[in-house]
C-alpha positions as a printed NumPy array, in Angstrom:
array([[ -7.031, -10.568, -10.345],
       [ -8.071,  -7.007,  -9.501],
       [ -9.328,  -4.992, -12.477],
       [-10.677,  -1.523, -11.67 ],
       [-11.577,   1.777, -13.243],
       [ -8.972,   4.517, -13.175],
       [ -9.01 ,   6.841, -10.188],
       [-10.524,  10.305, -10.559],
       [ -8.036,  13.185, -10.575],
       [ -8.068,  15.163,  -7.311],
       [ -5.891,  17.794,  -5.712],
       [ -3.043,  19.902,  -7.131],
       [ -0.486,  18.776,  -9.709],
       [  3.264,  18.818,  -9.086],
       [  5.249,  19.714, -12.218],
       [  8.899,  20.148, -13.188],
       [ 11.031,  20.231, -16.315],
       [ 13.698,  17.559, -15.906],
       [ 16.915,  18.004, -17.929],
       [ 18.909,  15.2  , -19.494],
       [ 21.225,  15.36 , -16.47 ],
       [ 18.379,  14.067, -14.311],
       [ 16.407,  15.432, -11.398],
       [ 13.669,  14.778,  -8.849],
       [ 10.001,  15.653,  -8.49 ],
       [  7.852,  15.234,  -5.368],
       [  4.056,  15.118,  -5.254],
       [  2.223,  18.119,  -3.823],
       [  1.573,  16.266,  -0.555],
       [  5.197,  15.127,  -0.219],
       [  4.276,  11.44 ,  -0.227],
       [  5.748,  10.285,  -3.573],
       [  9.135,  11.244,  -5.02 ],
       [ 10.417,  10.477,  -8.531],
       [ 14.167,  10.239,  -9.002],
       [ 15.131,  10.407, -12.685],
       [ 18.81 ,   9.576, -13.262],
       [ 21.143,  11.246, -15.729],
       [ 20.739,   9.857, -19.242],
       [ 17.218,   8.51 , -18.655],
       [ 15.858,  11.304, -20.895],
       [ 17.289,  12.021, -24.331],
       [ 15.795,  15.526, -24.271],
       [ 14.432,  17.664, -21.399],
       [ 10.843,  16.723, -20.492],
       [  8.043,  18.232, -18.402],
       [  7.047,  15.634, -15.791],
       [  3.867,  15.792, -13.715],
       [  2.44 ,  13.979, -10.67 ],
       [ -1.357,  14.11 , -10.356],
       [ -3.066,  12.828,  -7.197],
       [ -5.985,  10.487,  -7.986],
       [ -8.506,   8.375,  -6.116],
       [ -6.936,   5.095,  -5.046],
       [ -8.661,   2.113,  -6.716],
       [ -6.009,  -0.521,  -6.001],
       [ -6.782,  -3.553,  -3.792],
       [ -5.43 ,  -2.906,  -0.316],
       [ -4.557,   0.627,  -1.382],
       [ -3.42 ,   3.046,   1.303],
       [ -3.874,   6.79 ,   0.905],
       [ -4.097,   8.502,  -2.468],
       [ -3.037,   7.112,  -5.821],
       [ -0.758,   9.045,  -8.187],
       [ -0.872,   9.434, -11.96 ],
       [  2.539,  10.   , -13.551],
       [  2.449,  12.079, -16.703],
       [  2.866,  12.319, -19.616],
       [  1.571,   8.825, -20.33 ],
       [  3.838,   6.958, -22.695],
       [  6.938,   8.855, -21.584],
       [  9.954,   6.709, -22.436],
       [ 13.089,   6.366, -20.326],
       [ 16.431,   4.907, -21.338],
       [ 17.062,   3.73 , -17.758],
       [ 14.912,   3.027, -14.716],
       [ 13.282,   5.764, -12.658],
       [ 12.967,   5.352,  -8.891],
       [  9.552,   5.798,  -7.233],
       [  9.705,   6.287,  -3.469],
       [  6.606,   6.325,  -1.274],
       [  6.803,   7.681,   2.262],
       [  4.549,   5.839,   4.668],
       [  3.119,   6.916,   7.996],
       [  1.747,   5.168,  11.079],
       [ -1.745,   5.146,   9.568],
       [ -0.444,   3.091,   6.607],
       [  0.77 ,   0.298,   8.894],
       [ -1.919,   0.386,  11.606],
       [ -3.329,  -3.134,  11.658],
       [ -0.478,  -4.31 ,   9.415],
       [  3.333,  -4.281,   9.225],
       [  5.857,  -2.253,   7.197],
       [  7.17 ,  -5.486,   5.641],
       [  3.736,  -6.093,   4.09 ],
       [  3.807,  -2.783,   2.175],
       [  4.024,  -2.989,  -1.603],
       [  3.805,  -0.55 ,  -4.524],
       [  1.522,  -1.3  ,  -7.453],
       [  0.726,   0.226, -10.838],
       [ -2.333,  -0.048, -13.074],
       [ -1.731,  -1.283, -16.61 ],
       [ -3.68 ,  -0.505, -19.794],
       [ -6.099,  -3.37 , -19.105],
       [ -7.041,  -1.93 , -15.714],
       [ -5.091,  -4.642, -13.849],
       [ -2.966,  -3.838, -10.801],
       [  0.629,  -5.1  , -10.875],
       [  3.13 ,  -5.109,  -7.995],
       [  6.836,  -5.031,  -8.946],
       [  8.604,  -8.014,  -7.42 ],
       [ 11.666,  -6.045,  -6.353],
       [ 11.123,  -3.319,  -3.796],
       [ 13.34 ,  -1.706,  -1.157],
       [ 11.901,  -1.095,   2.313],
       [ 13.675,   1.394,   4.592],
       [ 11.979,   1.254,   7.993],
       [ 14.28 ,   3.925,   9.439],
       [ 13.33 ,   6.431,   6.726],
       [  9.776,   4.979,   6.48 ],
       [  9.982,   4.601,   2.695],
       [  9.272,   1.968,   0.041],
       [ 11.04 ,   2.238,  -3.334],
       [ 10.638,   0.514,  -6.703],
       [ 12.081,   1.116, -10.168],
       [ 10.179,   1.499, -13.444],
       [ 10.676,   2.576, -17.041],
       [  7.055,   3.581, -17.662],
       [  4.431,   5.976, -16.314],
       [  1.012,   4.882, -15.09 ],
       [ -1.218,   5.174, -11.995],
       [  0.699,   4.097,  -8.875],
       [ -0.346,   3.261,  -5.332],
       [  1.028,   2.148,  -1.986],
       [ -0.764,  -0.992,  -0.783],
       [ -0.594,  -3.335,   2.184],
       [ -0.905,  -7.121,   2.237],
       [ -2.187,  -8.335,   5.602],
       [ -4.64 ,  -5.947,   7.251],
       [ -6.543,  -6.052,  10.521],
       [ -9.899,  -4.328,   9.995],
       [-10.872,  -1.944,  11.373],
       [ -7.324,  -0.63 ,  11.5  ],
       [ -8.176,   1.396,  14.608],
       [-11.293,   1.911,  16.698],
       [-12.568,   3.109,  20.074],
       [-14.447,   0.65 ,  22.307],
       [-16.282,   1.528,  25.497],
       [-15.563,  -0.274,  28.781],
       [-17.114,  -3.727,  28.717],
       [-18.126,  -3.341,  25.067],
       [-17.101,  -5.507,  22.112],
       [-15.979,  -5.003,  18.526],
       [-15.673,  -7.511,  15.694],
       [-12.357,  -7.79 ,  13.857],
       [-11.377,  -9.277,  10.507],
       [ -7.998, -10.337,   9.18 ],
       [ -7.76 ,  -9.623,   5.458],
       [ -5.081, -10.485,   2.899],
       [ -4.51 ,  -8.588,  -0.346],
       [ -2.389, -10.982,  -2.358],
       [  0.03 , -10.561,  -5.25 ],
       [  0.929, -13.608,  -7.311],
       [  1.456, -14.889, -10.861],
       [  2.936, -12.969, -13.752],
       [  1.694,  -9.42 , -14.123],
       [  1.821,  -6.866, -16.902],
       [  5.556,  -7.53 , -17.278],
       [  7.889, -10.306, -16.128],
       [  9.134,  -8.205, -13.208],
       [  5.693,  -7.775, -11.629],
       [  3.007,  -9.896,  -9.999],
       [ -0.726,  -9.356, -10.413],
       [ -2.574,  -7.924,  -7.417],
       [ -5.753,  -9.689,  -6.354],
       [ -8.833,  -8.409,  -4.555],
       [ -8.641,  -8.479,  -0.763],
       [-10.351, -11.392,   1.023],
       [-10.905, -12.505,   4.601],
       [ -8.334, -15.134,   5.597],
       [ -9.627, -18.625,   6.362],
       [ -8.078, -19.364,   9.759],
       [ -8.809, -23.066,   9.342],
       [ -5.914, -23.109,   6.856],
       [ -3.53 , -22.463,   9.759],
       [ -2.325, -19.067,   8.52 ],
       [ -2.813, -17.472,  11.957],
       [ -1.473, -19.077,  15.144],
       [ -3.437, -17.059,  17.705],
       [ -5.189, -13.793,  18.463],
       [ -3.527, -11.683,  21.146],
       [ -3.916,  -8.39 ,  23.002],
       [ -0.635,  -6.523,  23.473],
       [  1.232,  -9.798,  22.918],
       [ -0.825, -11.847,  25.401],
       [ -2.587, -14.782,  23.732],
       [ -6.319, -14.324,  24.223],
       [ -5.759, -11.124,  26.19 ],
       [ -6.415, -10.682,  29.898],
       [ -8.957,  -9.282,  32.304],
       [ -6.998,  -6.052,  32.586],
       [ -6.394,  -5.482,  28.851],
       [ -9.53 ,  -7.029,  27.406],
       [-10.023, -10.401,  25.768],
       [-10.102, -11.562,  22.152],
       [-11.757, -14.74 ,  20.912],
       [-11.614, -16.294,  17.451],
       [-14.814, -16.585,  15.406],
       [-15.572, -17.823,  11.871],
       [-12.965, -17.616,   9.101],
       [-10.632, -14.675,   9.682],
       [-12.756, -12.911,  12.27 ],
       [-12.538, -12.407,  16.017],
       [-14.231, -10.402,  18.744],
       [-12.428,  -8.109,  21.176],
       [-14.169,  -7.29 ,  24.457],
       [-12.793,  -4.374,  26.439],
       [-12.275,  -4.664,  30.219],
       [-14.963,  -3.277,  32.488],
       [-12.496,  -0.805,  33.947],
       [-10.359,   1.202,  31.482],
       [ -6.643,   0.357,  31.993],
       [ -4.088,   3.048,  32.72 ],
       [ -2.42 ,   2.447,  29.332],
       [ -4.673,   2.088,  26.305],
       [ -4.325,  -1.455,  24.787]])
C-alpha cells in the first residue's frame, strides 16, 4: 500500500461560510468543487480548500486539503474534480480515480465514482475532510515528448492499482505505481496511431523488457504529428 507524508501547503486558500441550507465552494484554481447539500451542517460552518503538494501514487496535478479537519456532516458531500487533456495524456478518462489520505498516511480510493466525459469531471461522495487528489491508473510514461527525425525514445507502461479494503468499507487502498509485466498478457500490442508496430511513415514501436518499449521516429517528419 502507498503510505506517504502529507503534502506541503501551497497557493491561495478558497474559503466560504456555508449555511445549513447548503452551498458550494470551488478551489482557487477552479479544479475542485465541493457541493454541500441542505441539512449536511447543523450550524453554519466556514469551509476552506487549501492546495497542497500531491503525494498520492499516480497523482495528477495538485492535491487539496479540505478544512477544518474533523468537520462532521449529517449527509454526504460531493467532491468534483475537473480534468484536462494533460491529466489523461498517456492514459484514459475511465482510469481516473479520486483518492484521500487517511490518518495513517495511507491513500484510499472510494469505490463509487461518477465519470462525466462530456463535462470532463470525476465525482465522489464523502462525509469527512482530508487531503484529496485526482489520480490515474494506467499511465504511459513519458506522457508526452518530442523526438527528432530518426531518433528513439524509451516508453514505460505503469499501473497505479487500488485494491483491498481501505480506510473505510467504501474505499480501496491505493498502491505504489509499478511497471507492468507484459509477460502476464496485460497488453496485447504496442501501436502508433492505432497501427500495430507502427509504420515507416509514422514511426515504429517495438516491445522491450517488462512494460517497456522503444519508439523510433521516421526519418522524414510526417505531415501530421503522430
